[in-house]
Coordinates of C-alpha atoms in Angstrom, one line a residue:
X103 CA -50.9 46.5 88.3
X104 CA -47.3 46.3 87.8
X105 CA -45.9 44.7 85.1
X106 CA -43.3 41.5 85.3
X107 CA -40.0 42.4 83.6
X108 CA -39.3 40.1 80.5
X109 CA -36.5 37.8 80.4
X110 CA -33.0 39.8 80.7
X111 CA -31.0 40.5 78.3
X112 CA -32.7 38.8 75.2
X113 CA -35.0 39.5 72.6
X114 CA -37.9 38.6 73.1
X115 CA -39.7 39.7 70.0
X116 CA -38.3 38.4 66.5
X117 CA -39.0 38.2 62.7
X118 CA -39.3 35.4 61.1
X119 CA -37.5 36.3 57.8
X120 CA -35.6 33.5 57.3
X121 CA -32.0 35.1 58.4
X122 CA -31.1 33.4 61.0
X123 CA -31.8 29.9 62.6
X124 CA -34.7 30.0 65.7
X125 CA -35.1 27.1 68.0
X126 CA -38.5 25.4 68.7
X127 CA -37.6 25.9 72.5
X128 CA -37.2 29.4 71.7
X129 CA -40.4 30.8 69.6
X130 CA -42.5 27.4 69.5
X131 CA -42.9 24.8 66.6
X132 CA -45.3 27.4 64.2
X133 CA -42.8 30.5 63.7
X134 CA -39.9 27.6 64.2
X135 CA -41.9 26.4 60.6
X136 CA -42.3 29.4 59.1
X137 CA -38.7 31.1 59.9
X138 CA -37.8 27.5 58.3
X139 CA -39.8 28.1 55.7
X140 CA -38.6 31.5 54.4
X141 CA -35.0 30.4 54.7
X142 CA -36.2 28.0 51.5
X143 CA -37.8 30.9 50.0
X144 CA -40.9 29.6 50.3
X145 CA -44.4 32.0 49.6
X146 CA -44.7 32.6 53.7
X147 CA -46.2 36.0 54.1
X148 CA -44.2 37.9 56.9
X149 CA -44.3 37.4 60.6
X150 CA -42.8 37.9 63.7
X151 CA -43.0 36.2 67.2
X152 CA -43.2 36.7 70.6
X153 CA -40.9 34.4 72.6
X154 CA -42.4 31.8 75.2
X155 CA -40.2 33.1 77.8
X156 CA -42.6 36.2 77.4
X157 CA -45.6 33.3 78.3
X158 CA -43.8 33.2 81.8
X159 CA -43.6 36.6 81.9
X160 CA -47.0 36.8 81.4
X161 CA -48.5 34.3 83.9
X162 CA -46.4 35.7 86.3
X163 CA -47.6 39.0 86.0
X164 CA -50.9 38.6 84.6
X165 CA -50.2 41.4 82.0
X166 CA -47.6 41.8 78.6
X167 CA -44.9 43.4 80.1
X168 CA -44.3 47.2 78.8
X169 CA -41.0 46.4 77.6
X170 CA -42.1 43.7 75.1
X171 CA -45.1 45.5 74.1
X172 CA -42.8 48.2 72.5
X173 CA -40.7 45.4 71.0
X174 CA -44.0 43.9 69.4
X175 CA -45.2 47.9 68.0
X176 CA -41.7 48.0 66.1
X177 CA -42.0 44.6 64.8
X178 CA -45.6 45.6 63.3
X179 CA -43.8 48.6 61.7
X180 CA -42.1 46.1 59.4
X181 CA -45.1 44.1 58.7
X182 CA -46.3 47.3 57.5
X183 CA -43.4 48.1 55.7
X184 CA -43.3 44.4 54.2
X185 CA -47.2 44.4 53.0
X186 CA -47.6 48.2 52.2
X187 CA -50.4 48.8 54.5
X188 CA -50.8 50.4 57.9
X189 CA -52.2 48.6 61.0
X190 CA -55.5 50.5 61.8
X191 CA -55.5 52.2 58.3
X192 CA -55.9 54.7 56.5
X193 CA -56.7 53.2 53.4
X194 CA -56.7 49.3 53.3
X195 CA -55.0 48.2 56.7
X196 CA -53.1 45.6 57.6
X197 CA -55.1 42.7 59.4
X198 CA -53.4 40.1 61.1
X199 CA -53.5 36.3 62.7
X200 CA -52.4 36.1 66.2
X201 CA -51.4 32.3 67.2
X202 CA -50.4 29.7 69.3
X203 CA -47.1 27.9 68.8
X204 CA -45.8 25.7 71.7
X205 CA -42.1 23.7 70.7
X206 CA -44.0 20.6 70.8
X207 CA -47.4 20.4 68.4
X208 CA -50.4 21.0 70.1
X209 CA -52.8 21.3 66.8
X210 CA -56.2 22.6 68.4
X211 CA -55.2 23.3 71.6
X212 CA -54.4 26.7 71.8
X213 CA -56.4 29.8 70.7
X214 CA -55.8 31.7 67.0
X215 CA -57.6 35.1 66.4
X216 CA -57.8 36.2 62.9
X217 CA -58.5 38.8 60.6
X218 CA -57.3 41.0 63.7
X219 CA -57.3 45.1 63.4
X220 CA -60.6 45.7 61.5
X221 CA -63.1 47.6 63.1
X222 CA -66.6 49.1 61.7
X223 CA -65.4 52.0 60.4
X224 CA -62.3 49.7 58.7
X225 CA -64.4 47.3 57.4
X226 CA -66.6 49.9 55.5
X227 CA -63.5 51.2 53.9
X228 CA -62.5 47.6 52.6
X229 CA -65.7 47.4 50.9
X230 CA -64.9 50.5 49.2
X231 CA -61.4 49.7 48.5
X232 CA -61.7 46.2 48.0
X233 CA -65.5 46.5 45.5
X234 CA -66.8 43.5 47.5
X235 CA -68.8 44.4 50.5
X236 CA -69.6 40.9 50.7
X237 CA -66.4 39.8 51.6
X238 CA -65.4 42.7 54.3
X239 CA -68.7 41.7 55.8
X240 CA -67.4 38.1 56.0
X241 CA -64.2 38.8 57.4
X242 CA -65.8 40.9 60.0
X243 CA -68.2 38.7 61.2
X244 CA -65.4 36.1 61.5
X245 CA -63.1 38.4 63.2
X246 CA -66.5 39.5 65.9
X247 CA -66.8 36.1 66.5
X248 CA -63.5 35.1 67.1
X249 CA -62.5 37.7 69.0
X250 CA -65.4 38.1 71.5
X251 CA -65.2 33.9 71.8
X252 CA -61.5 34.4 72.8
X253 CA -60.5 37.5 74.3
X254 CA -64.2 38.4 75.7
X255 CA -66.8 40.9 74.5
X256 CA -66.7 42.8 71.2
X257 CA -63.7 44.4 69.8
X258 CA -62.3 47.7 70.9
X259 CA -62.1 50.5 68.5
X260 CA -58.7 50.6 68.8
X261 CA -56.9 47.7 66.8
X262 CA -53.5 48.2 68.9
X263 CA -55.5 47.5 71.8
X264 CA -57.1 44.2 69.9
X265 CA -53.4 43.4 69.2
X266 CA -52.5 43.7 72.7
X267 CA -55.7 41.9 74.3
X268 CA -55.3 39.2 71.9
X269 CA -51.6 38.0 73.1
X270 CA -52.5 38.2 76.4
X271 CA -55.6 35.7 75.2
X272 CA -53.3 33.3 73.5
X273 CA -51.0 32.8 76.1
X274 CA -53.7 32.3 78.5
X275 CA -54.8 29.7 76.5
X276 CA -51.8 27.4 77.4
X277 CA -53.6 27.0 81.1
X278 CA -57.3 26.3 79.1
X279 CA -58.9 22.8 80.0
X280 CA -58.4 21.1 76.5
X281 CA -54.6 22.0 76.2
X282 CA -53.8 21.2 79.9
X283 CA -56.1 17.8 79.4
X284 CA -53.7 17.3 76.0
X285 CA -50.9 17.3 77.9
X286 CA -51.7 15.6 80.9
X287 CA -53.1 12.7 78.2
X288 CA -49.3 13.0 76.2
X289 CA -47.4 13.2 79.0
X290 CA -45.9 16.3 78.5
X291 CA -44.3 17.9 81.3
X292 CA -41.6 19.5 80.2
X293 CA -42.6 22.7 78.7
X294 CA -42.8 26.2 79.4
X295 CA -45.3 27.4 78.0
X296 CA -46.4 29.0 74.0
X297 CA -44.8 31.2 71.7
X298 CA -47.5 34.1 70.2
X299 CA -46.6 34.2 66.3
X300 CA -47.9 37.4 64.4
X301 CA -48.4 37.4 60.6
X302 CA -50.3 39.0 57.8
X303 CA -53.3 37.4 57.2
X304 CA -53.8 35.7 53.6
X305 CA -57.8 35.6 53.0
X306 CA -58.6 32.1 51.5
X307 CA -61.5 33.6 51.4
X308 CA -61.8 36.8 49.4
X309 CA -63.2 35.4 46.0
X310 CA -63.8 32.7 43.4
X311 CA -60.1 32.1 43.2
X312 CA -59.3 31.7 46.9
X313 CA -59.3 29.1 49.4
X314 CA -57.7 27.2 52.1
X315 CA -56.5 23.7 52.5
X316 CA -54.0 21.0 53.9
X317 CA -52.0 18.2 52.4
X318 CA -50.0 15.4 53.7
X319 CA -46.9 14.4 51.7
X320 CA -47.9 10.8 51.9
X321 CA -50.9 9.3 53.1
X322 CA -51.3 9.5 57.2
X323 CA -53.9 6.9 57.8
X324 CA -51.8 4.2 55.2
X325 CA -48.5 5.6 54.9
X326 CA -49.0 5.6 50.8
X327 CA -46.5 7.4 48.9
X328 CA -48.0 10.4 47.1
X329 CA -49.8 13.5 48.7
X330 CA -53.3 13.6 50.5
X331 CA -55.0 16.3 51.1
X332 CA -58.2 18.4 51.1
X333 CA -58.8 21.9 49.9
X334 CA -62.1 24.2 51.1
X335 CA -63.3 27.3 48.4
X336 CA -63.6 30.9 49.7
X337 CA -62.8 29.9 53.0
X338 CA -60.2 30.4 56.0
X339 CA -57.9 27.6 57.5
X340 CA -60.7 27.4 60.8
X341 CA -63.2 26.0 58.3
X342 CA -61.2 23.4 57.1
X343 CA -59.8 22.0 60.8
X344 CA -63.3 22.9 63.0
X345 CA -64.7 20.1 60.7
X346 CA -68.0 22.3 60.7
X347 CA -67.8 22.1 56.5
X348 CA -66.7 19.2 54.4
X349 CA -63.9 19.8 52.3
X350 CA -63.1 18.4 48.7
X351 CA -60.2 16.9 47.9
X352 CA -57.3 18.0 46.9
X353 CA -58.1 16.7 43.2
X354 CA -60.7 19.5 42.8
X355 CA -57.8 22.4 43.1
X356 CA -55.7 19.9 40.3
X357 CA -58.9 21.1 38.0
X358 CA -59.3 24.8 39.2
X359 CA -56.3 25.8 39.9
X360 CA -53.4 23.0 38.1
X361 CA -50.7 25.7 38.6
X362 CA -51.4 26.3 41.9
X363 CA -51.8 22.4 42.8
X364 CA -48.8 21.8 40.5
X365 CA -47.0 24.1 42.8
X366 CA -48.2 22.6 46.1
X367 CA -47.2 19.4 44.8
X368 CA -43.5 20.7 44.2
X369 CA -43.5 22.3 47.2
X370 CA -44.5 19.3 49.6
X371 CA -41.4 17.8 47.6
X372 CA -39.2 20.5 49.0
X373 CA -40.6 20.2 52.5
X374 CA -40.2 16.2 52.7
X375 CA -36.9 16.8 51.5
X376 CA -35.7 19.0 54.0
X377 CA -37.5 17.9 57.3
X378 CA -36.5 14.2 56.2
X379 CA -40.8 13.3 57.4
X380 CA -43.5 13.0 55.9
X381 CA -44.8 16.7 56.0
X382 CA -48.4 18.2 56.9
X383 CA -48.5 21.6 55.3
X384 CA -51.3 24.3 55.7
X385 CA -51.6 26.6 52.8
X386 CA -54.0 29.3 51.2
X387 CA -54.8 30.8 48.0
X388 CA -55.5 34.4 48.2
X389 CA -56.9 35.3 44.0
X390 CA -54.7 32.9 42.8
X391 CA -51.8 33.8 44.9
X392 CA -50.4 30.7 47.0
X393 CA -48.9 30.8 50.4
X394 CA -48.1 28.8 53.1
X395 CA -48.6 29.1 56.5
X396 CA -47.1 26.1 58.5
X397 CA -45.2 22.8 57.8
X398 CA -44.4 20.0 60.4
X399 CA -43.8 16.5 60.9
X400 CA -47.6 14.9 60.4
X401 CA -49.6 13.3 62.6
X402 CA -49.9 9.8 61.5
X403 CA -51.6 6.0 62.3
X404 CA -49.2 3.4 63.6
X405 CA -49.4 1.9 60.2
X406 CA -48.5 5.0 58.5
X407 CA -45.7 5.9 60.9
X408 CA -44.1 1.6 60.1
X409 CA -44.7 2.5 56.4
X410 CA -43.0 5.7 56.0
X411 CA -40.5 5.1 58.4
X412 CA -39.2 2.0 56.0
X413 CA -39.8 4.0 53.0
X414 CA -37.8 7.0 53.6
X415 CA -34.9 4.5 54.6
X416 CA -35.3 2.9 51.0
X417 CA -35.6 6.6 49.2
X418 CA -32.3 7.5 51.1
X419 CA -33.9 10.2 53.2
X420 CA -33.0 8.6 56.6
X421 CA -30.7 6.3 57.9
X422 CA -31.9 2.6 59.9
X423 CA -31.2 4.1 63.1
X424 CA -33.2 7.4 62.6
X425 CA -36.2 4.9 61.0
X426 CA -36.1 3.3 64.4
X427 CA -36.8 5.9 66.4
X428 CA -39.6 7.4 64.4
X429 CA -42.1 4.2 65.7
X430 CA -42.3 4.1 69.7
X431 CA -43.0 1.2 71.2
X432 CA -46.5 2.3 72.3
X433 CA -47.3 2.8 68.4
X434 CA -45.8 -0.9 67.8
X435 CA -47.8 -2.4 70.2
X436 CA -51.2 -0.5 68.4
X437 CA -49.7 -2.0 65.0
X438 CA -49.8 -5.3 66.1
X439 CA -53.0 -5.0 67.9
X440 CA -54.6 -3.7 64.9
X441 CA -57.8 -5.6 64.2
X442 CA -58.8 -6.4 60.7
X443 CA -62.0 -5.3 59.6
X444 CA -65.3 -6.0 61.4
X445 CA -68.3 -7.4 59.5
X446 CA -72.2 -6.5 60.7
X447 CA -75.2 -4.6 59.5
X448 CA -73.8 -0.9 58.4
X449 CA -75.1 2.2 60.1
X450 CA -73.9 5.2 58.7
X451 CA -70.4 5.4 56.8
X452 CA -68.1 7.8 56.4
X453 CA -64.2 8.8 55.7
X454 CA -61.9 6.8 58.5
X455 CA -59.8 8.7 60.1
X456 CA -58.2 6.6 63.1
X457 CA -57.1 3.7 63.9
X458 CA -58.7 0.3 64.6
X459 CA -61.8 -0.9 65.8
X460 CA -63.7 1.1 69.0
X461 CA -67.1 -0.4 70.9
X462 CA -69.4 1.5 72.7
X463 CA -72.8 3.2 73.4
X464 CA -73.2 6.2 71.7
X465 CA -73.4 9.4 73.6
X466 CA -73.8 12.6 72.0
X467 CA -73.1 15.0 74.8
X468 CA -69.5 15.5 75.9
X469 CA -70.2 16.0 79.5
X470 CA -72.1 13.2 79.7
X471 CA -70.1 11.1 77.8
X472 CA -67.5 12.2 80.8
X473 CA -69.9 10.8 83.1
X474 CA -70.6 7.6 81.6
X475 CA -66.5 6.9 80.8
X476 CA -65.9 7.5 84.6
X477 CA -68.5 5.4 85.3
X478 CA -67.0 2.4 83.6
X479 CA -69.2 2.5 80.3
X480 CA -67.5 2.0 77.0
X481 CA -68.7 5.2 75.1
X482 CA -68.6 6.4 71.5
X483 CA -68.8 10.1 70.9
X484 CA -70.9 11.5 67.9
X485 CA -70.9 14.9 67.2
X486 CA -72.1 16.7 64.4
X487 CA -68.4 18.3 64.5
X488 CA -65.7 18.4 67.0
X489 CA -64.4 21.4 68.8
X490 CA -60.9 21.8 71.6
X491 CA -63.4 22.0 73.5
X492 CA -64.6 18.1 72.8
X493 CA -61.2 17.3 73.5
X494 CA -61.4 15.5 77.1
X495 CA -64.3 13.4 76.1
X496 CA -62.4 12.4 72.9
X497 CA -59.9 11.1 75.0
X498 CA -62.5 9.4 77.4
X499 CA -64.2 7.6 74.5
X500 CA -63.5 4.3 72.8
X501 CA -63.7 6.0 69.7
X502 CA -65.6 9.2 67.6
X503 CA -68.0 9.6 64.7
X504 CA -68.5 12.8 63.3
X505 CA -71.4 13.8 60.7
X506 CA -69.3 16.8 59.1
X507 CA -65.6 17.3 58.1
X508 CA -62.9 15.4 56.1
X509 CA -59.2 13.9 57.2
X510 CA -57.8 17.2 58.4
X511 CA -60.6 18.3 60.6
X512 CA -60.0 18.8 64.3
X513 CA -61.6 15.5 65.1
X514 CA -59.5 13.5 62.9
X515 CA -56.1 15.0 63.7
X516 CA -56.7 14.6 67.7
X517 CA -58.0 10.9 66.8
X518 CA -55.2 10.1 64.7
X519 CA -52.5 11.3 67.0
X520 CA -54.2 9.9 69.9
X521 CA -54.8 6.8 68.3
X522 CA -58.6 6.5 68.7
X523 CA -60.9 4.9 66.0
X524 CA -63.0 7.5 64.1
X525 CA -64.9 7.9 61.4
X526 CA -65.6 11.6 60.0
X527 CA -68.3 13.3 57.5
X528 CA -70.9 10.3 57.7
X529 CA -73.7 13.5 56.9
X530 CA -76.9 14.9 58.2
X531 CA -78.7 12.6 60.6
X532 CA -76.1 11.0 61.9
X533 CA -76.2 12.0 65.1
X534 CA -80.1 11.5 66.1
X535 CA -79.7 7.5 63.8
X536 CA -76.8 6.5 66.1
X537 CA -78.5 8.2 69.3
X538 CA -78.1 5.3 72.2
X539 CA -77.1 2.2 70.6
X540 CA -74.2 0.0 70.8
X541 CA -72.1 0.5 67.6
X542 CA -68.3 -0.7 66.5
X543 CA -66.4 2.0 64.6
X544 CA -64.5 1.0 62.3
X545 CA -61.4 3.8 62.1
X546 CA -60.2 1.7 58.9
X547 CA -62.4 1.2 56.6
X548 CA -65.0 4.3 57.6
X549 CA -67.7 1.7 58.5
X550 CA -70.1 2.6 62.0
X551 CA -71.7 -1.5 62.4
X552 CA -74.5 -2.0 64.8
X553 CA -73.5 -3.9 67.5
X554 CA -70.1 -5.3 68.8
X555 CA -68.7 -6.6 66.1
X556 CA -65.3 -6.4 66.9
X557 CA -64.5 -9.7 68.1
X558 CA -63.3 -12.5 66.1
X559 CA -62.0 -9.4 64.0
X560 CA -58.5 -11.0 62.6
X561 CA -54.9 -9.2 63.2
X562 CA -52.1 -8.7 60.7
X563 CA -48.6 -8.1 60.8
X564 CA -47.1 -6.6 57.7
X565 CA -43.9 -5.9 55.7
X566 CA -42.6 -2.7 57.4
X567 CA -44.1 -4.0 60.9
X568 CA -41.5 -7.4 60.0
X569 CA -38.4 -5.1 58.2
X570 CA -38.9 -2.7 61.4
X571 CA -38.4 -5.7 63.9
X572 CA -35.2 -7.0 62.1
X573 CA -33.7 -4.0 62.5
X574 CA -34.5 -3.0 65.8
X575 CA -33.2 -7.0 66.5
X576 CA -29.8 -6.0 64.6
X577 CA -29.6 -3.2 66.5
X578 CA -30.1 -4.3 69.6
X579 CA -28.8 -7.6 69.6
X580 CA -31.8 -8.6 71.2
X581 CA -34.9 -11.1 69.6
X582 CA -38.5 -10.6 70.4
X583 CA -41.3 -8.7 69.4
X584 CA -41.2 -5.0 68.0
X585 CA -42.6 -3.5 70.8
X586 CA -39.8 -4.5 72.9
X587 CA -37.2 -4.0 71.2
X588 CA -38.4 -0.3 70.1
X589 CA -38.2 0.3 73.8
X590 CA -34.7 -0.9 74.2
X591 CA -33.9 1.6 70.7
X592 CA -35.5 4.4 72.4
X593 CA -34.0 3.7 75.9
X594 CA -30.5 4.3 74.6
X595 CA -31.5 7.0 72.2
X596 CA -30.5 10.3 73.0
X597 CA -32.9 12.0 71.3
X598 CA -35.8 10.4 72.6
X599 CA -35.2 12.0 75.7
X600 CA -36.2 15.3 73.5
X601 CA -38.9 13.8 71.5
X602 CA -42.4 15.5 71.8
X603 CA -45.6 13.4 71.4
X604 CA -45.3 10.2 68.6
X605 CA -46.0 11.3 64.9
X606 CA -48.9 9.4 65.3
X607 CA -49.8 7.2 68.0

C-alpha cells in the first residue's frame, strides 16, 4: 500500500520538554498538559507526540506515513537517552504509554495502550533485574490484555512493531462508536482528529510504595474549596478510571505517604494557579517517587461550575467577565432545575456522582437498555462498572448506578460532564437487587429509592446561582433569568466560539 505524505513542511513529531509553547489544535489537550507541565518543572516523565495532522494523514492512507515513523524512532532515541534504558532492551528496557489526546477533552473515549515494548523474553529479564517476578508478571498480563483488546491479537516480538501498530490503533480510535457517539452527544464538529502522545511509563504499580490516583483542586460535585480526590495501591491509572476497583480516598495517601500527599497538595496549588480552573490532575507514585501525568480544566456539576466560577473571582484568579463565561446557559438552566432531595424507602446507596434526580426502570444490559430508550421507556443503567464502551446507553439513560468505583471512575466522569444522575460503588449485589424495578437516583445525595420519588422534590436557587445572574444582568444590561442572560454573555463572547464541551454540564 502506499503511504499518504504527512503534512508539508512541519514537524509532525515533538517533545514535550517544556521549551517551547504547543497548541491544543496542534498535539491535542494531553501533551498540550504535559508540555505545560514541564515548563513549571513539574515531575512529568518525558514524552513526545505525534501531531493530529498525522491522524489525517493516517485515515487518509490507512497507514503511518514512512516519513513520520522515522521522526517518531528519533524521538524514542531521546526517551532512551532521558530514562537510561533502551526500547526492546538489553537489560531493563524502556516501556511506554501510547495515548489519545484530542484539543478538546474526550476522557474515555479514545484508546491508551500501556506498559508497551515488553515481550516474553523482556519480561523474564525484569524479573531478574527488577527481584520481583510478581510484578513483571503483572505488567505483562496488563500489557497482553491491552494490547490484543486494542490493536488485535497478541503482541509481536518485535516492540518497534508494537510501537508502530499501536499509533495506528489510537488514531483509529477517533472513528470508534463511543467517541463518535461523544461527539455527536457534545456537539462537536469542529475537530480534526487526535494527537498520539508517547511517554515513559511510571508503574503505580511496582510495590508497596506505589500507586495511582486523581484529585480535584476543589470539590466537582459541590464546588467546595479544598482538594478531592481518590488514590488506588499498586495499581495503574486504568484501575482507578475503569471503576472495576474502588479506590480510597485521598486521606489514606495523607497517612502512607504525607510527603507525597503534602506534595500533591502544593502542586494542585501550582496548577489552579496557573490554568486560573479548578484543575483535575492524574498522578502516580512509582516507590515513592511522584509524577504526574496530566492536568486540565475538571469536569464539574452545574453547581460546582456556579460555585467556583464566583469563588475564583473573589480569590482574584479571574475577572467577572471570564466568571461569566465559565457557566453556559445549558448548565444554568440544570442549576435551576436542580431538584432537592427525594424521600422513599432506600435501595442500595452509594457515592453520588451526578447531578439531580433520574427515574426509570432498571436495565442492566446496554443494548437493551438502547432498545428500551428508543422505545420511549425511561431507563436507568446499572452496571457492575462502566466501560467507553457503555457510553451510548449512558447517554440514552435517565441516569446510572454502578456497584464498583469511586468519583473518578469512568462512569462518574461521563455522568458528571454529561450531566446525568449517578450513583457509583453501591457494592456486590447491586445489580441482581435493582434488576427490573422502577427506582429514582438520587445523583446528590448517593441515595437509589424505590419508586418515583422525584416529584414534589423541592428546587433551590443559591448564592453563586443569584451573584452569577447580577452580573450577567450588569453585563448585559438586560433582566431575567440566568439562563438567558448567559446566552446573551456567550453570544457576544469571542471565545465561546472556541470553547469545547462545558466544564461540566
Amino acid at each position: 500500500m502506499t503511504t499518504t505524505a504527512p503534512p508539508e513542511s512541519t514537524e509532525t513529531v515533538l517533545p514535550l520538554d517544556g521549551t517551547r509553547p504547543l497548541g491544543r489544535d496542534l498535539v491535542g489537550g494531553k501533551a498540550h498538559s504535559l508540555n505545560r507541565m514541564r515548563s513549571l518543572g513539574l515531575p512529568v516523565p518525558p514524552a513526545f507526540a505525534i501531531t493530529v495532522d498525522v491522524c489525517t494523514a493516517y485515515h487518509a492512507g490507512g497507514t503511518l506515513p514512512d516519513a513520520v515513523w522515522t521522526q517518531v524512532i528519533d524521538h524514542l532515541a531521546h526517551l532512551e537517552e532521558r530514562t537510561g534504558r533502551r526500547f526492546g532492551g538489553p537489560g531493563w528496557p524502556l516501556l511506554v504509554s501510547v495515548r489519545s489526546g484530542a484539543a478538546r477533552s474526550m476522557p474515555g473515549m479514545m484508546d491508551t495502550v500501556l506498559n508497551l515494548g515488553l515481550t516474553a523474553e523482556l519480561r523474564d529479564t525484569l524479573a531478574e533485574q527488577s527481584g520481583d517476578p510478581a510484578w513483571a508478571a503483572d505488567t505483562w498480563e496488563r500489557f497482553e490484555r491491552s494490547y490484543s483488546g486494542i490493536v488485535g491479537g497478541p503482541p509481536p516480538a518485535d516492540p518497534r512493531e508494537q510501537l508502530r501498530a499501536a499509533i495506528g490503533a489510537v488514531f483509529r480510535s477517533w472513528f470508534s462508536p463511543r467517541a463518535v457517539s461523544y461527539r455527536e452527544h457534545h456537539g462537536i464538529t469542529d475537530l480534526g482528529g487526535t494527537a498520539v502522545t508517547v511517554q515513559a511509563m511510571a508503574f503505580g504499580n511496582r510495590d508497596a510504595e506505589s500507586g495511582t490516583g486523581v484529585l480535584f483542586s476543589r470539590d466537582p460535585g459541590t464546588g467546595e474549596p479544598g482538594v478531592y480526590g481518590e488514590w488506588l495501591a499498586r495499581a495503574q491509572g486504568e484501575d482507578v478510571v475503569s471503576g472495576e476497583r474502588t479506590p480510597a480516598r485521598l486521606d489514606e495517601l495523607a497517612r502512607t505517604q504525607p510527603g507525597n500527599h503534602r506534595e500533591l497538595l502544593r502542586l494542585a496549588g501550582v496548577l489552579e494557579r496557573e490554568y486560573g480552573d479548578m484543575v483535575d490532575v492524574e498522578f502516580t507514585i512509582e516507590s515513592g517517587t511522584l509524577y504526574v501525568l496530566q492536568a486540565r480544566a475538571g469536569k464539574r456539576t452545574p453547581g460546582a461550575a456556579a460555585r467556583i466560577a464566583v469563588d475564583l473571582v473573589g480569590e482574584g484568579l479571574i475577572d467577572v467577565d471570564t466568571a461569566l463565561t465559565r457557566v453556559t446557559p445549558a448548565q444554568a438552566t440544570q442549576l435551576l432545575e436542580t431538584a432537592g432531595a427525594a424521600e422513599g424507602v432506600e435501595l442500595a446507596r452509594g457515592t453520588g456522582a451526578g447531578p439531580g434526580l433520574g427515574v426509570g426502570q432498571v436495565v442492566t444490559d446496554p443494548d437493551e437498555a438502547l432498545d428500551a430508550a428508543d422505545a420511549g421507556t425511561a431507563v436507568v443503567l446499572v452496571r457492575p462498572f462502566t466501560s467507553p464502551e457503555d457510553v451510548p446507553a449512558m447517554f440514552a439513560a435517565a441516569a446510572v448506578v454502578t456497584e464498583h468505583g469511586g468519583s473518578t471512575s469512568h462512569a462518574a466522569l461521563v455522568c458528571r460532564e454529561a450531566g446525568i444522575p449517578c450513583v457509583v460503588g453501591c457494592g456486590d449485589g447491586t445489580v441482581d437487587a435493582l434488576r427490573g424495578r422502577l427506582v429514582t437516583v438520587d445523583g446528590t445525595t448517593g441515595a437509589v429509592l424505590d419508586g418515583d420519588r422525584a416529584s414534589g422534590a423541592g428546587t433551590t436557587v443559591d448564592g453563586p446561582a443569584a451573584t452569577l445572574t447580577e452580573w450577567a444582568a450588569a453585563r448585559t444590561g438586560g433582566d431575567g433569568a440566568l439562563p438567558e442572560l448567559l446566552a446573551l454573555v456567550h453570544s457576544t463572547d469571542p471565545a465561546e466560539k472556541q470553547a469545547g464541551p462545558p466544564r461540566g454540564t
